[in-house]
Structures are given as structure tokens and as C-alpha cells.
CSV table of N, CA and C and ligand atoms in Angstrom, one decimal:
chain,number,residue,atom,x,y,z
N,1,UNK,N,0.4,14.8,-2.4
N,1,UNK,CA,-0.9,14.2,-2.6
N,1,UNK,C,-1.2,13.1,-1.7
N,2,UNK,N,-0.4,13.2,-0.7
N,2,UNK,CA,-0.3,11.8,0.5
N,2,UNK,C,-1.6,12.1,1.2
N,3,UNK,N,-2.4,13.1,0.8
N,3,UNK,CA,-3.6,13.6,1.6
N,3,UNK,C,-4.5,12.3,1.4
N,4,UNK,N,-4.5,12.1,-0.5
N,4,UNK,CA,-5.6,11.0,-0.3
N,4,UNK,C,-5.6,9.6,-0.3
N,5,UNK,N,-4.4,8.9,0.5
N,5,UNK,CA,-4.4,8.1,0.9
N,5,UNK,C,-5.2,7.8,2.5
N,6,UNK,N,-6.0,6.6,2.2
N,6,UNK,CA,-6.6,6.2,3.6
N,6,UNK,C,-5.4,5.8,4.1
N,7,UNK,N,-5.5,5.8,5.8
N,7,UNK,CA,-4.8,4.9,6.3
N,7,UNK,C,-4.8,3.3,6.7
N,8,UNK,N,-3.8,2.7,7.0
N,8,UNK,CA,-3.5,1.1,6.8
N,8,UNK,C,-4.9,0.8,7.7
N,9,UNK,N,-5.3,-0.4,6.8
N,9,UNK,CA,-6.9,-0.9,7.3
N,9,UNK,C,-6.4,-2.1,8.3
N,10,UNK,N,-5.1,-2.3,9.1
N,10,UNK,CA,-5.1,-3.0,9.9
N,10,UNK,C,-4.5,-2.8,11.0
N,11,UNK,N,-3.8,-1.6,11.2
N,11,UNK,CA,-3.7,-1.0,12.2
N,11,UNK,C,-4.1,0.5,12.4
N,12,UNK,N,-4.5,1.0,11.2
N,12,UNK,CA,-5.6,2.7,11.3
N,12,UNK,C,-3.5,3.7,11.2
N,13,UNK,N,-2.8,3.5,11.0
N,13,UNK,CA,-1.5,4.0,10.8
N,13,UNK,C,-1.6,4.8,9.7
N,14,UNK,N,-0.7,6.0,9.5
N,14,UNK,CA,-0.6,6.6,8.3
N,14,UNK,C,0.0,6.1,7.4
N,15,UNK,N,-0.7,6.2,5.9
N,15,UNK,CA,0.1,5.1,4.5
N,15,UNK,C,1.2,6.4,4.2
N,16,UNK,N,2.2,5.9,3.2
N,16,UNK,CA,2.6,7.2,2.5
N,16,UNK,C,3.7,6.7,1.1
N,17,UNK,N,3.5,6.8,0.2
N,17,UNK,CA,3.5,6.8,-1.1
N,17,UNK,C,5.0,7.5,-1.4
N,18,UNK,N,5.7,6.3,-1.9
N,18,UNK,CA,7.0,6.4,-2.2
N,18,UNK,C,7.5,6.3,-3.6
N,19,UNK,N,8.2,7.5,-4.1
N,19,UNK,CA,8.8,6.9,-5.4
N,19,UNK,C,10.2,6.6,-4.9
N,20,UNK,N,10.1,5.3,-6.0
N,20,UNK,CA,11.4,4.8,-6.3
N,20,UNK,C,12.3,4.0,-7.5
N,21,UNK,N,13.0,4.1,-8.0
N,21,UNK,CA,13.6,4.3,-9.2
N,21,UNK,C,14.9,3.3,-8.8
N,22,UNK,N,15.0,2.5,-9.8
N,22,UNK,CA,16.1,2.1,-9.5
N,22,UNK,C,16.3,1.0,-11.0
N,23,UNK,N,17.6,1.0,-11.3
N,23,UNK,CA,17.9,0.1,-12.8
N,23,UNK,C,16.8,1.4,-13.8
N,24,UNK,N,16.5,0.2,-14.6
N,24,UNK,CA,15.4,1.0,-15.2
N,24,UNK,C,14.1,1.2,-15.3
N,25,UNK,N,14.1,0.6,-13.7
N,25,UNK,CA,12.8,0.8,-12.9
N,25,UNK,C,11.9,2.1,-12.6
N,26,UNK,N,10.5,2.7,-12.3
N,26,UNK,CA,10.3,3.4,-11.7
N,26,UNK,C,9.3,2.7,-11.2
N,27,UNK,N,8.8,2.7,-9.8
N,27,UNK,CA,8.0,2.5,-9.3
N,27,UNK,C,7.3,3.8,-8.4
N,28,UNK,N,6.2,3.5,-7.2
N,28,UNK,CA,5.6,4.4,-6.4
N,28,UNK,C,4.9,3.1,-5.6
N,29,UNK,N,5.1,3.2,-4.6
N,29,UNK,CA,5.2,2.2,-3.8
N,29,UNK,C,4.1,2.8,-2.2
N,30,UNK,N,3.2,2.2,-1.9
N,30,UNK,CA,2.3,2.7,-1.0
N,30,UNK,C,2.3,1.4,0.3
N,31,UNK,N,2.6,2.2,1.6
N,31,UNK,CA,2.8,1.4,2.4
N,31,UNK,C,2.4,1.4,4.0
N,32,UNK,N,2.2,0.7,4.5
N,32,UNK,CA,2.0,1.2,6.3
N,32,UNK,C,3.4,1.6,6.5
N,33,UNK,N,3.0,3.1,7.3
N,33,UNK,CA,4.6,3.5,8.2
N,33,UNK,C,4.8,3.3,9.2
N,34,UNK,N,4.4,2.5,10.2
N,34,UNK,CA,4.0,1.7,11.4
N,34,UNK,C,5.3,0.5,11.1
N,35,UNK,N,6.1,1.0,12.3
N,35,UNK,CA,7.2,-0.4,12.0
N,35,UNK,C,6.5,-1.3,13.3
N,36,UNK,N,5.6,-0.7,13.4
N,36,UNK,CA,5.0,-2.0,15.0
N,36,UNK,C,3.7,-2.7,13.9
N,37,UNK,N,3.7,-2.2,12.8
N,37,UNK,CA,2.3,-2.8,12.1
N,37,UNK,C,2.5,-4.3,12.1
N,38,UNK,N,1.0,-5.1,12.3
N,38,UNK,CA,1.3,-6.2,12.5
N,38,UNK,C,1.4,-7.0,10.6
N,39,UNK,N,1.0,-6.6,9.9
N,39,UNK,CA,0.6,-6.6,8.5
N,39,UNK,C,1.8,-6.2,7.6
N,40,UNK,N,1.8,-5.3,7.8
N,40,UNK,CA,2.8,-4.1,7.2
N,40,UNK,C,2.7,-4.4,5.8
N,41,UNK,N,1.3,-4.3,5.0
N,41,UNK,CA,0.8,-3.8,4.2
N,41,UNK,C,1.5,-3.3,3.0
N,42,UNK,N,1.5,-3.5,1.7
N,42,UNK,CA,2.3,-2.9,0.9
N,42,UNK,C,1.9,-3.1,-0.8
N,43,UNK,N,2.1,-2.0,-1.2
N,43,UNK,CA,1.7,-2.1,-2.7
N,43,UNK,C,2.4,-1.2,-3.6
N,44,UNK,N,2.9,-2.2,-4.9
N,44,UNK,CA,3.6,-0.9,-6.2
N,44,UNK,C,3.2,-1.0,-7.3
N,45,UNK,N,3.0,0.3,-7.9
N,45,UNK,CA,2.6,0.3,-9.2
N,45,UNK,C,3.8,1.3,-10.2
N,46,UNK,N,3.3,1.5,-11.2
N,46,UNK,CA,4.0,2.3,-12.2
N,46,UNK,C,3.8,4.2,-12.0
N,47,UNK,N,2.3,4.4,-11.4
N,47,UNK,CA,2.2,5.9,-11.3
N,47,UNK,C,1.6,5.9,-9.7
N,48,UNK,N,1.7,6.9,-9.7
N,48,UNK,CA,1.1,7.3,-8.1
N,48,UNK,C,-0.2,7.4,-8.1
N,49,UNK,N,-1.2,7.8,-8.7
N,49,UNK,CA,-2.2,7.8,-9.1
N,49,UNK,C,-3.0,6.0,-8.6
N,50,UNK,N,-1.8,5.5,-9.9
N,50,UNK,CA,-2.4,4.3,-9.9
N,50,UNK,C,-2.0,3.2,-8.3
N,51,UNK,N,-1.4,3.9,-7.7
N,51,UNK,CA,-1.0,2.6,-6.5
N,51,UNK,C,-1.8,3.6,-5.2
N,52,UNK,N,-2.0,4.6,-5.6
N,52,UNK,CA,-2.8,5.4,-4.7
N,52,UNK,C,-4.3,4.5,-4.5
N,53,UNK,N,-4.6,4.5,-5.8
N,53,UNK,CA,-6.0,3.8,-6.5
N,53,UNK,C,-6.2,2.2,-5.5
N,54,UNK,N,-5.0,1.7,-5.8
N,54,UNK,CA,-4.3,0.1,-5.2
N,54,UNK,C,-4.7,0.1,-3.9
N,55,UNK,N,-4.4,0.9,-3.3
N,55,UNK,CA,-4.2,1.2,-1.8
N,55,UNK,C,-5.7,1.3,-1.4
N,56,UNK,N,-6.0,2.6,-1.9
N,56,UNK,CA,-7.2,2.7,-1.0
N,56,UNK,C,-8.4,2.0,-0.7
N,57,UNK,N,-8.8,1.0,-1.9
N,57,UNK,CA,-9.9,0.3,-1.6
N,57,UNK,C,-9.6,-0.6,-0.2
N,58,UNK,N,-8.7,-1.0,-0.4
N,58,UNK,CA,-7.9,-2.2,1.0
N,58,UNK,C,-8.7,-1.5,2.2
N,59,UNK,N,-9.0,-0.1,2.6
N,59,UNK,CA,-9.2,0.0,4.1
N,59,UNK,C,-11.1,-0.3,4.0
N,60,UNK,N,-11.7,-0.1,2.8
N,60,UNK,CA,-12.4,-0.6,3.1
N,60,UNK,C,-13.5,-2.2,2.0
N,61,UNK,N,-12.9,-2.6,2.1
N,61,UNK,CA,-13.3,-4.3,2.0
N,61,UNK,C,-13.6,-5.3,3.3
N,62,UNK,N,-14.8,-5.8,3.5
N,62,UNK,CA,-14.4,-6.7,5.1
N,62,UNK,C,-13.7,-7.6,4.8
N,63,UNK,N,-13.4,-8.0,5.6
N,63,UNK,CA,-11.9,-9.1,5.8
N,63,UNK,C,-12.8,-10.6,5.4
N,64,UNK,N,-12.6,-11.6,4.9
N,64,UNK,CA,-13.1,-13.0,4.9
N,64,UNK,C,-12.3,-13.5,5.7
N,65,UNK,N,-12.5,-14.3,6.3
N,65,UNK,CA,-11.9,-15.5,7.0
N,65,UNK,C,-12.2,-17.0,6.4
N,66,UNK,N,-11.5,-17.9,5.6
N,66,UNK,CA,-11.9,-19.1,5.4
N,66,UNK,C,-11.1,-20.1,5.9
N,67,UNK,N,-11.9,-20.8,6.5
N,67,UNK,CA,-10.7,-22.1,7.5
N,67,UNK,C,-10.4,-23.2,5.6
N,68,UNK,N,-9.6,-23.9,5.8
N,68,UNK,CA,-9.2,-25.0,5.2
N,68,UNK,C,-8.9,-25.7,5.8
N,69,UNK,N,-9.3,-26.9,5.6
N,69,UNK,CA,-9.3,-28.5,6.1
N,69,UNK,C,-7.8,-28.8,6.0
L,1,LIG,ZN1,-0.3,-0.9,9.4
């Protein structure tokens, strides 16, 4: 279902959605696969669904820029 991931909104790279398990963890983990990404982008949730969901809005939000004093 890696079809409906957008790709990474900072370098246009393919995302791709990982399970991973570990203790008595389970995660699904969505990520830029770009090891040159300057970002390298990354999100985990409990279902694929749900970090699919996580992921995709990111490519499209504009970016803010706010300076601090
Ligand atoms: Zn990227």
C-alpha cells in the first residue's frame, strides 16, 4: 500500500512505510529513502494506516519561516 504515500516534501524522494517490532513494541514507521535527503524526514505510529495519514499531509502544508530575535 506504499502506493499512497506522497513523496518527501523536501526533496520530492520516494517515502516508504516500515514495520517494525521490537520488545513489545510494534510500530510502522514512514520515512524519506533518500540517504542524500537533506531533512530526512520521519514519522511512527502504531498502524500503517495511521502514519500513512501522519505522513501525507507534510508534502502539502507551506513551509513558515519565523526568524527569532
Ligand atoms: Zn527527503
Amino acid at each position: 500500500m506504499t502506493d499512497d504515500l506522497k513523496p518527501c516534501p523536501f526533496c520530492g524522494h520516494e517515502a516508504v512505510a516500515i514495520h517494525s517490532s521490537w520488545w513489545d513494541n510494534d510500530e510502522y514507521d514512514v520515512e524519506c529513502f533518500n540517504g542524500e535527503c537533506p531533512v530526512k524526514p520521519h514519522t511512527c505510529r502504531e498502524t500503517k494506516d495511521e502514519a500513512i495519514a501522519a505522513w501525507n499531509p507534510r508534502a502539502v502544508y507551506p513551509a513558515v519561516i519565523r526568524e527569532i530575535d
